[in-house]
XYZ file of C-alpha atoms in Angstrom:
687
model
C 10.050 -16.244 7.604
C 13.531 -16.119 6.023
C 13.478 -18.831 3.349
C 16.848 -19.604 1.819
C 18.964 -17.690 4.324
C 22.238 -18.366 2.489
C 20.859 -18.394 -1.058
C 20.799 -15.464 -3.457
C 17.296 -16.520 -4.564
C 15.747 -16.043 -1.183
C 12.382 -15.043 0.189
C 11.542 -12.945 3.209
C 7.796 -13.204 3.710
C 5.152 -12.283 6.217
C 3.599 -15.219 8.097
C 0.569 -12.968 8.834
C 0.840 -13.868 12.539
C 0.890 -11.167 15.198
C 0.634 -10.633 18.941
C 0.357 -7.588 21.194
C 2.216 -6.488 24.299
C 1.934 -3.311 26.401
C 3.617 -0.300 24.814
C 5.810 0.106 27.905
C 7.349 -3.369 27.559
C 10.595 -4.328 25.818
C 11.332 -7.569 23.988
C 14.373 -9.671 23.204
C 14.594 -13.112 21.645
C 16.647 -16.270 21.908
C 17.020 -19.280 19.589
C 14.337 -21.952 19.518
C 11.401 -19.576 19.370
C 11.844 -18.172 22.885
C 10.667 -14.576 23.353
C 11.225 -12.567 26.526
C 9.173 -9.569 27.643
C 10.667 -7.046 30.061
C 7.672 -5.385 31.699
C 7.838 -1.896 33.169
C 4.347 -2.109 34.659
C 3.928 -5.646 36.032
C 5.641 -5.741 39.428
C 4.628 -9.339 40.053
C 6.158 -10.592 36.806
C 8.696 -8.054 35.509
C 10.204 -10.706 33.198
C 8.071 -13.096 31.163
C 9.177 -15.890 28.845
C 7.080 -17.083 25.902
C 7.398 -19.785 23.304
C 6.561 -19.095 19.653
C 4.397 -22.071 18.633
C 3.036 -20.632 15.385
C 4.863 -23.157 13.187
C 2.739 -25.909 14.729
C -0.522 -23.962 14.820
C -0.096 -22.471 18.287
C 0.160 -18.916 19.574
C 2.983 -16.508 18.850
C 3.239 -15.674 22.551
C 2.561 -18.952 24.370
C 3.364 -18.313 28.068
C 6.337 -20.346 29.325
C 7.312 -18.852 32.697
C 7.378 -15.635 34.728
C 10.404 -14.356 36.645
C 11.001 -11.840 39.435
C 14.079 -10.411 37.701
C 13.600 -6.696 36.994
C 15.537 -5.588 33.906
C 13.318 -2.602 33.092
C 16.251 -0.183 33.431
C 18.605 -2.237 31.259
C 20.215 -0.365 28.357
C 20.508 -3.448 26.148
C 19.844 -7.201 26.375
C 20.984 -9.949 23.990
C 21.082 -13.731 24.219
C 22.286 -16.917 22.541
C 19.689 -18.938 24.437
C 21.788 -20.406 27.233
C 23.347 -17.067 28.191
C 21.560 -13.717 28.579
C 23.671 -10.532 28.606
C 22.196 -7.497 30.392
C 23.931 -4.088 30.293
C 22.996 -1.671 33.068
C 22.968 2.118 33.205
C 26.592 2.231 34.421
C 27.727 -0.016 31.517
C 28.060 -3.110 33.665
C 27.244 -6.246 31.687
C 25.900 -9.096 33.796
C 25.714 -12.589 32.332
C 22.808 -14.840 33.319
C 22.245 -18.527 32.685
C 18.962 -19.977 31.378
C 18.905 -23.654 32.366
C 16.235 -24.550 29.770
C 17.176 -22.510 26.689
C 15.075 -24.599 24.288
C 11.808 -24.014 26.144
C 12.405 -20.787 28.079
C 11.005 -22.181 31.333
C 14.173 -22.942 33.255
C 15.851 -21.118 36.123
C 17.623 -17.822 35.337
C 20.549 -16.881 37.573
C 23.556 -14.563 37.495
C 26.763 -16.476 36.662
C 29.332 -13.766 35.946
C 30.013 -10.157 34.970
C 32.050 -9.076 31.945
C 35.264 -7.305 32.878
C 35.511 -3.692 31.721
C 37.779 -3.307 28.714
C 38.102 -1.574 25.371
C 36.561 -4.669 23.789
C 33.470 -4.348 25.990
C 33.262 -0.606 25.295
C 33.186 -1.395 21.568
C 30.159 -3.622 22.116
C 28.339 -1.136 24.333
C 28.832 1.736 21.882
C 27.555 -0.237 18.897
C 24.365 0.582 17.024
C 23.225 -3.047 17.237
C 24.379 -6.231 18.998
C 23.427 -9.848 18.336
C 24.842 -13.295 19.054
C 25.181 -16.610 17.215
C 26.461 -19.442 19.395
C 29.576 -18.120 21.115
C 30.109 -15.214 18.692
C 28.975 -11.664 19.484
C 28.380 -9.432 16.444
C 28.128 -5.647 16.400
C 27.011 -3.026 13.924
C 28.707 0.340 14.451
C 27.301 3.749 13.555
C 29.877 4.084 10.749
C 28.507 0.992 9.014
C 31.116 -1.491 10.292
C 30.119 -5.065 11.155
C 32.533 -6.918 13.420
C 32.523 -10.007 15.623
C 34.438 -11.437 18.579
C 34.315 -14.759 20.465
C 32.870 -15.076 23.950
C 34.509 -17.762 26.122
C 34.056 -18.965 29.682
C 36.611 -20.789 31.812
C 36.660 -21.907 35.423
C 34.315 -23.943 37.551
C 30.604 -23.263 38.086
C 30.351 -20.550 40.697
C 33.699 -19.110 39.637
C 33.252 -18.589 35.897
C 35.758 -16.301 34.208
C 34.452 -14.693 30.971
C 36.704 -13.590 28.116
C 36.049 -11.483 25.022
C 38.232 -12.274 22.047
C 39.772 -9.667 19.774
C 37.438 -7.913 17.367
C 37.438 -9.129 13.753
C 36.030 -6.761 11.115
C 33.617 -8.394 8.686
C 32.912 -5.339 6.532
C 32.978 -1.543 6.624
C 31.169 1.335 5.006
C 27.614 0.039 4.970
C 25.439 3.073 4.259
C 22.162 3.804 6.029
C 22.100 0.483 7.916
C 20.443 0.829 11.320
C 19.942 -2.828 12.278
C 21.537 -6.163 11.535
C 21.009 -9.760 12.630
C 21.863 -13.329 11.685
C 19.316 -15.987 10.714
C 22.018 -18.499 11.640
C 25.763 -19.131 11.308
C 27.434 -17.727 8.214
C 24.680 -15.294 7.228
C 23.887 -11.678 8.046
C 20.860 -9.548 7.182
C 20.828 -5.757 7.347
C 17.973 -3.272 7.515
C 18.256 0.134 5.833
C 15.893 3.046 6.385
C 15.446 5.957 3.979
C 13.206 9.015 3.693
C 11.371 7.407 0.766
C 8.523 5.126 1.928
C 8.828 3.115 -1.309
C 12.413 2.061 -0.515
C 12.681 2.232 3.265
C 12.919 -0.925 5.337
C 15.141 -2.609 2.738
C 16.618 -5.924 3.817
C 19.920 -6.992 2.275
C 21.486 -10.432 2.655
C 25.142 -11.390 3.074
C 27.271 -14.411 3.898
C 30.362 -14.399 6.090
C 33.752 -16.056 5.893
C 34.448 -14.105 3.719
C 31.794 -11.388 3.838
C 29.955 -11.286 0.500
C 26.724 -9.759 -0.770
C 23.975 -12.174 -1.856
C 20.934 -9.983 -2.466
C 20.825 -6.222 -2.002
C 17.027 -6.171 -1.841
C 15.401 -9.258 -0.417
C 12.401 -7.094 0.413
C 11.433 -3.579 1.390
C 8.848 -2.128 3.750
C 10.049 -3.752 6.987
C 10.179 -1.204 9.794
C 10.466 -1.397 13.566
C 12.861 -3.425 15.722
C 13.859 -6.751 14.233
C 14.511 -9.598 16.695
C 15.663 -12.781 15.023
C 15.086 -16.366 16.061
C 18.347 -17.772 14.667
C 18.755 -21.398 13.684
C 21.630 -23.503 15.030
C 22.673 -24.358 11.487
C 21.618 -23.306 7.995
C 21.006 -25.439 4.937
C 19.854 -24.367 1.497
C 16.212 -25.346 0.935
C 15.160 -27.667 -1.845
C 14.743 -25.354 -4.870
C 11.878 -27.508 -6.098
C 9.683 -26.780 -3.063
C 7.676 -23.553 -2.830
C 8.349 -21.719 0.456
C 5.864 -22.392 3.218
C 5.384 -21.732 6.915
C 3.981 -24.428 9.194
C 2.298 -27.323 7.397
C 3.575 -28.037 3.850
C 0.954 -27.381 1.187
C -0.954 -30.305 -0.271
C -0.902 -30.503 -4.083
C -4.068 -29.367 -5.877
C -4.131 -31.346 -9.097
C -7.666 -30.272 -10.005
C -6.868 -26.577 -10.486
C -7.718 -25.211 -13.944
C -5.015 -23.761 -16.147
C -5.128 -19.959 -16.074
C -6.891 -18.408 -19.064
C -7.510 -14.823 -20.157
C -10.715 -13.240 -18.830
C -13.680 -13.340 -21.182
C -16.990 -11.531 -20.782
C -19.813 -11.733 -23.339
C -21.547 -8.692 -21.781
C -18.916 -6.093 -22.618
C -19.657 -2.390 -22.216
C -20.989 -0.753 -25.394
C -20.472 2.861 -26.498
C -23.569 4.940 -25.741
C -24.841 8.535 -25.888
C -26.897 7.998 -22.710
C -25.651 8.747 -19.196
C -27.538 8.080 -15.982
C -27.284 8.739 -12.264
C -29.180 9.160 -9.038
C -29.255 11.844 -6.353
C -30.405 11.131 -2.805
C -30.922 12.989 0.423
C -28.385 12.514 3.166
C -30.495 9.748 4.712
C -30.497 7.778 1.433
C -34.050 8.662 0.398
C -34.574 9.840 -3.205
C -34.118 13.506 -4.072
C -36.949 14.023 -6.587
C -37.806 16.954 -8.834
C -34.331 18.488 -9.023
C -32.763 19.840 -12.187
C -29.503 18.140 -13.151
C -27.048 19.990 -15.384
C -24.501 17.907 -17.293
C -21.330 19.679 -18.453
C -18.147 18.612 -20.223
C -15.279 18.581 -17.739
C -12.096 18.624 -19.815
C -12.699 21.519 -22.203
C -11.626 24.189 -19.714
C -9.323 21.996 -17.644
C -6.390 24.390 -18.017
C -8.201 27.651 -17.287
C -6.513 29.842 -14.685
C -8.245 33.074 -15.702
C -9.311 35.337 -12.845
C -12.792 35.369 -14.355
C -12.899 31.601 -14.810
C -14.251 29.746 -17.817
C -17.672 28.220 -18.399
C -18.016 24.455 -18.727
C -19.991 23.598 -21.886
C -23.513 22.439 -21.024
C -24.463 19.223 -22.825
C -27.991 18.985 -21.488
C -30.269 18.980 -18.458
C -32.498 16.396 -16.829
C -34.856 16.172 -13.870
C -34.677 13.595 -11.113
C -37.677 11.273 -10.999
C -39.558 10.034 -7.935
C -36.818 7.537 -7.176
C -34.055 10.151 -7.552
C -32.756 8.807 -10.853
C -32.082 10.854 -13.954
C -31.081 10.081 -17.526
C -29.706 12.210 -20.352
C -29.047 11.468 -24.005
C -26.062 13.506 -25.150
C -26.374 15.552 -28.353
C -25.719 13.532 -31.493
C -23.406 16.334 -32.648
C -21.166 17.456 -29.825
C -19.600 20.930 -29.800
C -16.211 21.009 -31.549
C -14.225 21.729 -28.376
C -15.993 18.910 -26.502
C -15.397 16.448 -29.301
C -11.716 17.402 -29.482
C -11.317 16.851 -25.736
C -13.058 13.482 -26.061
C -10.850 12.358 -28.955
C -7.739 13.499 -27.063
C -8.934 11.271 -24.220
C -9.076 8.195 -26.514
C -12.845 8.415 -26.899
C -13.770 8.812 -23.215
C -15.799 11.891 -22.303
C -15.495 13.137 -18.720
C -18.684 14.770 -17.475
C -19.937 16.576 -14.392
C -23.567 16.262 -13.299
C -24.616 18.857 -10.735
C -27.789 19.885 -8.970
C -28.398 22.608 -6.406
C -31.239 23.113 -3.967
C -32.390 24.305 -0.567
C -33.580 22.242 2.375
C -36.851 22.918 4.163
C -34.912 24.811 6.864
C -33.144 27.004 4.282
C -29.747 25.300 4.085
C -28.244 25.388 0.560
C -27.267 21.944 -0.731
C -25.316 20.651 -3.699
C -24.995 17.366 -5.557
C -21.929 16.691 -7.742
C -21.351 13.492 -9.693
C -18.336 12.813 -11.923
C -19.186 10.527 -14.846
C -17.419 8.958 -17.805
C -19.242 8.326 -21.084
C -18.029 6.795 -24.334
C -20.215 8.207 -27.127
C -20.073 6.303 -30.429
C -19.360 9.515 -32.397
C -15.756 9.623 -31.114
C -13.210 9.788 -33.941
C -10.855 7.662 -31.847
C -13.536 5.037 -31.308
C -14.552 4.867 -34.968
C -10.952 4.292 -36.082
C -10.189 1.698 -33.413
C -10.160 -2.062 -33.866
C -12.755 -4.240 -32.155
C -10.327 -5.020 -29.335
C -9.483 -1.346 -28.866
C -13.176 -0.372 -28.971
C -13.899 -2.859 -26.181
C -10.998 -1.477 -24.137
C -12.196 2.112 -24.595
C -15.766 1.139 -23.675
C -14.455 -0.240 -20.364
C -13.977 3.389 -19.336
C -17.764 3.933 -19.063
C -18.580 4.915 -15.489
C -22.059 6.252 -14.732
C -25.202 5.198 -12.890
C -23.829 6.334 -9.525
C -26.010 7.051 -6.514
C -24.745 10.317 -5.021
C -25.944 12.045 -1.824
C -26.669 15.770 -1.852
C -24.478 17.653 0.642
C -24.642 20.951 2.521
C -23.154 23.751 0.420
C -21.631 25.876 3.159
C -18.028 26.279 1.955
C -16.907 29.848 1.241
C -15.204 31.095 -1.900
C -11.825 31.754 -0.267
C -10.597 28.241 0.614
C -6.804 28.100 0.874
C -4.402 25.187 0.477
C -3.389 23.390 3.707
C -0.080 24.278 5.301
C 2.690 21.639 5.166
C 2.149 20.961 8.866
C -1.588 20.469 8.392
C -1.071 18.223 5.395
C 1.339 15.966 7.314
C -1.353 15.222 9.899
C -3.899 13.911 7.390
C -4.824 10.297 6.780
C -3.679 10.699 3.172
C -0.185 11.768 4.260
C 0.028 8.934 6.767
C -0.933 6.405 4.094
C 1.650 7.870 1.720
C 4.402 7.700 4.363
C 3.611 4.104 5.373
C 6.064 1.674 3.709
C 3.278 -0.860 3.373
C 0.392 -0.386 0.974
C -2.465 0.584 3.282
C -5.267 -1.433 1.764
C -7.769 -1.154 -1.019
C -10.199 1.385 0.421
C -9.813 5.144 0.182
C -11.715 6.971 2.961
C -14.910 8.545 1.595
C -14.656 11.602 3.831
C -11.337 13.330 4.455
C -9.972 16.560 5.868
C -6.940 18.189 4.232
C -6.001 19.724 7.584
C -5.999 16.705 9.891
C -8.181 13.698 10.598
C -11.935 13.574 10.980
C -13.697 12.132 14.007
C -14.963 8.573 13.716
C -18.551 9.828 14.108
C -18.124 12.651 11.594
C -21.506 13.790 10.220
C -21.410 16.143 7.204
C -25.101 16.945 7.649
C -24.755 18.750 10.974
C -25.350 22.401 10.108
C -25.923 24.955 12.831
C -26.236 22.133 15.365
C -29.022 20.487 13.362
C -28.977 17.327 11.225
C -30.504 18.187 7.835
C -30.010 14.777 6.207
C -33.743 14.010 6.057
C -35.047 17.480 5.122
C -36.954 17.940 1.879
C -34.954 19.646 -0.876
C -36.375 22.007 -3.507
C -34.566 23.380 -6.594
C -32.518 26.531 -6.155
C -31.497 27.405 -9.711
C -33.433 30.028 -11.655
C -32.854 32.017 -14.824
C -29.888 31.484 -17.143
C -27.071 29.624 -15.372
C -23.377 29.035 -16.068
C -20.924 26.784 -14.276
C -17.565 28.540 -14.016
C -14.305 26.784 -13.234
C -11.228 28.485 -11.716
C -7.826 26.807 -11.491
C -6.430 27.315 -7.969
C -3.294 25.152 -7.690
C -1.605 22.114 -9.208
C 1.126 19.613 -8.459
C 2.660 16.568 -10.143
C 2.326 13.451 -7.992
C 3.470 9.891 -8.660
C 0.342 7.755 -8.710
C -0.143 3.996 -8.305
C -1.534 2.551 -11.545
C -0.932 -1.159 -10.985
C 1.092 -3.956 -9.433
C 2.436 -7.384 -10.310
C 3.295 -10.419 -8.194
C 5.922 -13.151 -8.380
C 6.480 -15.700 -5.624
C 8.215 -19.009 -6.335
C 9.857 -19.893 -9.670
C 8.178 -17.078 -11.609
C 8.889 -13.629 -13.022
C 6.508 -10.677 -12.785
C 5.945 -7.844 -15.245
C 3.793 -4.745 -15.151
C 3.603 -2.842 -18.425
C 2.209 0.659 -18.808
C 3.225 1.641 -22.312
C 2.462 4.415 -24.783
C -0.772 5.699 -23.243
C -2.447 6.578 -20.003
C -5.444 4.359 -19.296
C -6.575 4.880 -15.721
C -9.658 6.083 -13.905
C -8.862 8.407 -10.990
C -11.188 9.403 -8.139
C -12.453 12.972 -7.916
C -12.766 14.704 -4.533
C -15.433 17.369 -3.923
C -15.503 19.966 -1.154
C -18.857 21.672 -0.626
C -18.943 21.936 3.171
C -15.303 22.406 4.251
C -14.238 18.761 4.014
C -13.591 16.485 1.047
C -15.816 13.716 -0.217
C -14.328 11.185 -2.651
C -16.720 9.856 -5.265
C -17.045 9.463 -8.987
C -14.023 9.282 -11.267
C -12.257 10.844 -14.195
C -10.831 8.817 -17.071
C -7.285 9.795 -17.981
C -6.561 8.257 -21.387
C -4.163 9.784 -23.881
C -0.883 9.228 -25.640
C 2.192 9.535 -23.422
C 4.839 8.539 -25.925
C 6.777 6.559 -23.321
C 7.084 2.924 -22.353
C 7.346 2.323 -18.642
C 6.859 -0.383 -16.029
C 9.029 -3.316 -14.988
C 9.692 -6.630 -16.676
C 10.751 -10.100 -15.451
C 11.269 -9.232 -11.803
C 11.564 -12.053 -9.309
C 11.155 -14.596 -8.011
C 9.933 -13.259 -4.684
C 9.023 -9.844 -5.994
C 5.793 -7.862 -5.721
C 5.727 -4.109 -6.104
C 3.320 -1.411 -7.113
C 4.090 0.854 -10.043
C 3.575 4.635 -10.197
C 3.500 7.217 -12.967
C 3.570 11.034 -12.759
C 0.179 12.716 -13.096
C -0.642 16.388 -12.692
C -3.421 17.080 -10.173
C -5.373 20.305 -10.083
C -7.544 21.960 -7.462
C -10.450 23.912 -8.979
C -13.012 26.302 -7.584
C -16.445 26.022 -9.228
C -19.365 28.426 -9.076
C -22.908 28.093 -10.387
C -24.020 31.589 -11.385
C -27.640 32.203 -12.346
C -28.676 35.601 -13.741
C -25.557 37.153 -12.247
C -26.038 35.673 -8.748
C -23.754 33.019 -7.225
C -26.009 30.126 -6.305
C -23.364 27.547 -5.329
C -19.621 27.311 -4.704
C -17.581 24.132 -4.455
C -14.065 22.820 -4.983
C -12.741 19.716 -6.688
C -9.455 17.847 -6.912
C -9.046 16.180 -10.293
C -6.397 14.333 -12.253
C -5.002 16.122 -15.265
C -2.571 14.509 -17.667
C 0.491 12.312 -17.496
C 3.292 14.822 -16.954
C 6.933 14.093 -16.176
C 8.431 16.690 -13.810
C 11.626 18.406 -14.859
C 14.434 15.927 -14.247
C 11.926 13.366 -12.962
C 11.267 9.745 -13.798
C 8.774 8.551 -16.415
C 7.631 6.023 -13.787
C 8.681 4.643 -10.407
C 8.532 1.321 -8.625
C 6.283 1.764 -5.617
C 5.513 -0.020 -2.378
C 6.067 -3.653 -1.494
C 2.859 -5.716 -1.747
C 4.426 -9.157 -1.270
C 2.315 -9.751 1.862
C -0.545 -10.599 -0.523
C 1.453 -13.548 -1.926
C 2.516 -16.872 -0.470
C 0.913 -19.868 1.156
C -1.165 -18.197 3.870
C -2.970 -15.733 1.548
C -3.382 -18.570 -0.958
C -5.043 -20.806 1.649
C -7.313 -17.902 2.614
C -8.411 -17.250 -0.980
C -11.708 -18.574 -2.422
C -10.954 -21.817 -4.268
C -13.000 -20.690 -7.261
C -10.528 -17.804 -7.767
C -7.508 -20.132 -8.124
C -5.747 -21.445 -11.201
C -2.314 -22.756 -12.125
C 0.298 -21.512 -14.555
C 1.983 -24.426 -16.276
C 5.786 -24.494 -16.168
C 7.421 -22.663 -19.041
C 4.244 -20.708 -19.858
C 2.895 -17.278 -18.990
C -0.403 -15.707 -18.043
C -1.401 -12.077 -18.332
C -4.315 -9.728 -17.808
C -4.746 -7.628 -20.945
C -8.470 -6.797 -20.853
C -11.103 -5.522 -18.420
C -10.437 -3.252 -15.455
C -7.946 -3.745 -12.678
C -8.870 -3.761 -9.026
C -9.090 -0.350 -7.422
C -5.865 0.764 -5.776
C -6.891 2.675 -2.677
C -4.832 5.641 -1.441
C -3.016 5.608 -4.789
C -1.992 9.253 -4.487
C -1.964 12.049 -1.917
C -2.674 15.515 -3.288
C -2.501 18.239 -0.642
C -3.743 15.978 2.134
C -6.471 14.208 0.152
C -6.112 10.563 -0.925
C -7.570 9.329 -4.211
C -8.031 5.815 -5.605
C -7.154 4.596 -9.103
C -8.420 1.841 -11.410
C -6.449 0.937 -14.548
C -7.881 -0.566 -17.702
C -5.922 -3.512 -19.097
C -5.333 -3.641 -22.852
C -2.505 -4.333 -25.299
C -0.417 -1.560 -23.681
C -1.363 -2.164 -20.040
C -0.770 -5.619 -18.586
C -0.102 -7.586 -15.445
C 1.922 -10.642 -16.425
C 3.504 -13.686 -14.793
C 5.928 -16.118 -16.447
C 6.504 -19.531 -14.837
C 9.883 -21.229 -14.618
C 10.652 -24.835 -15.459
C 10.825 -26.528 -12.065
C 8.779 -29.701 -12.079
C 8.237 -30.481 -8.401
C 5.135 -28.294 -8.088
C 2.875 -26.169 -10.254
C 2.635 -22.441 -9.785
C -0.652 -21.176 -8.392
C -2.294 -17.780 -8.843
C -5.647 -16.426 -7.675
C -7.776 -13.409 -8.480
C -8.518 -10.656 -6.013
C -12.069 -9.973 -7.182
C -12.936 -13.314 -8.777
C -11.628 -16.195 -10.900
C -8.654 -15.288 -13.080
C -10.722 -16.310 -16.126
C -13.445 -13.806 -15.255
C -12.727 -10.362 -13.769
C -9.935 -10.837 -11.225
C -8.806 -7.194 -11.248
C -5.377 -8.259 -9.933
C -3.934 -11.722 -9.394
C -1.590 -12.902 -6.658
C 1.084 -15.581 -6.651
C 2.176 -18.717 -4.822
């Protein structure tokens, strides 16, 4: 829906309505919601007409009529409703009449053929062609938009067509591959780039004279655009929020948005817990769990590796759970790493064993603790202490996996990486959802029925596991490779009469998934808290209305090889992908605006939201999230073909904010993704 087609403050939003046609078919549209399908496979109905009835609650493709006309070999088709222009392989352009242009169910017959001329050649060689009334527009490959008038004279049965002289509207448009008009006096263009965060950009112009209105109405629109142009355009009432279909009814009983409050806040603790299970979900009892500090040797690239400091051991109970109280006095290097991480201590809990059929298995859990002995924590205010404590992340239930990977795993080739789900999600202009796949391959995609417990043709998921460690053991870590990747850390939303801000200032404060490879493929689970001073202020402020984008910051990611060595014998080998620190690449940005997430805003998502999650922002006021955790942003980064998710902690330096304007006709509504905005919404959306 193009709302405000001739206004600089305009919205281009997704109605969330779709339909499917065979991949061999072609489509073209005409005014009045008429859509034509040219079928290459249906001999009985090679041309079908549909009516778009979505604005009144009907189907997007409501059948209107079928025709025997076969235009499957046509090079290009365009229409103004009453006339349909069909260019053939030999550059003949036949003109057909539709006797019922408003409904698409009339008779279609040939009425004339355009005479060959330089003016026709200009149309046929254009990158794009569209029509408004009697005016044919073209977009040339050099970025020129021009128009000419189409006229008919003579009696029915002897119509003589004429193309007027070409009039140039503008020249030099860069990267524009498509253009169309929502109605008279307005033109939209679509620009594609190699960057998925900016590709599919729609810009808006007016004609007579040609002038730019908005260079970025939206981004992330890809594919062939076919407009349903209006006969005339009028500016919408600025006091009415945009809608599609039925106008929204006012909700006067909505509460005013208030900051989240939670009396059961996380508290700093020396105790960490977890659970290990067999592959079938049953408890893995009697196994020794070793807990090590993760960040102390994070930078080691020594050929001999470096040992992770052991902070204690525990044994899994009958239900698979384990618990460990960390030492009251942590080693100096561990304490320094914890203080550098704003009081959050990243830990690894590992256990190794052997199944009843002799298959070595491994359990790895990444945990975050916030011990009260942190210097950072002791010097923090109450508000800061609560924010730091939000980083606590333990108590996971983790399955033990086959440990069959060798110690010579290489990085994927560029071609292999491009074929992964992580690379596809990264290249998609639209944010691909909230869920990161648990199992991933860095060399392609895994089968839908992928089973990590098939070893030697046998499923070992239910086999009993006994401990494998013996003697004095060390866990060595080897740095294999690293890369700086821009990572989604948040988003903000602004729809009608509001401004959006996302602030990520002074410090990192995000929890990033860890991926583990023990059997040749990668399992995502557990997280690592990345919290330290960055010394930069980044984000975006007061964007909108009609603006919703993710935000990304540069983080260094590292692939490690780990080995558990007991009395000189390698008992287990595994690999991890972990976030390091905020790190700006040479000549790079301190942060970047990411993908368009405006499809989560607007009337349709609002109507689909739970009513308990809704609230209003009074005109002239603002609302922000500045405490608790955000929602998890799935597929937030792709490191060497593996996607990881990210959760950001809100505090005084990390906020999602919305500021309402002063229009009085309607209140501005927001709603939480995970719950009421006054509880733990994670992220809030806008209408």
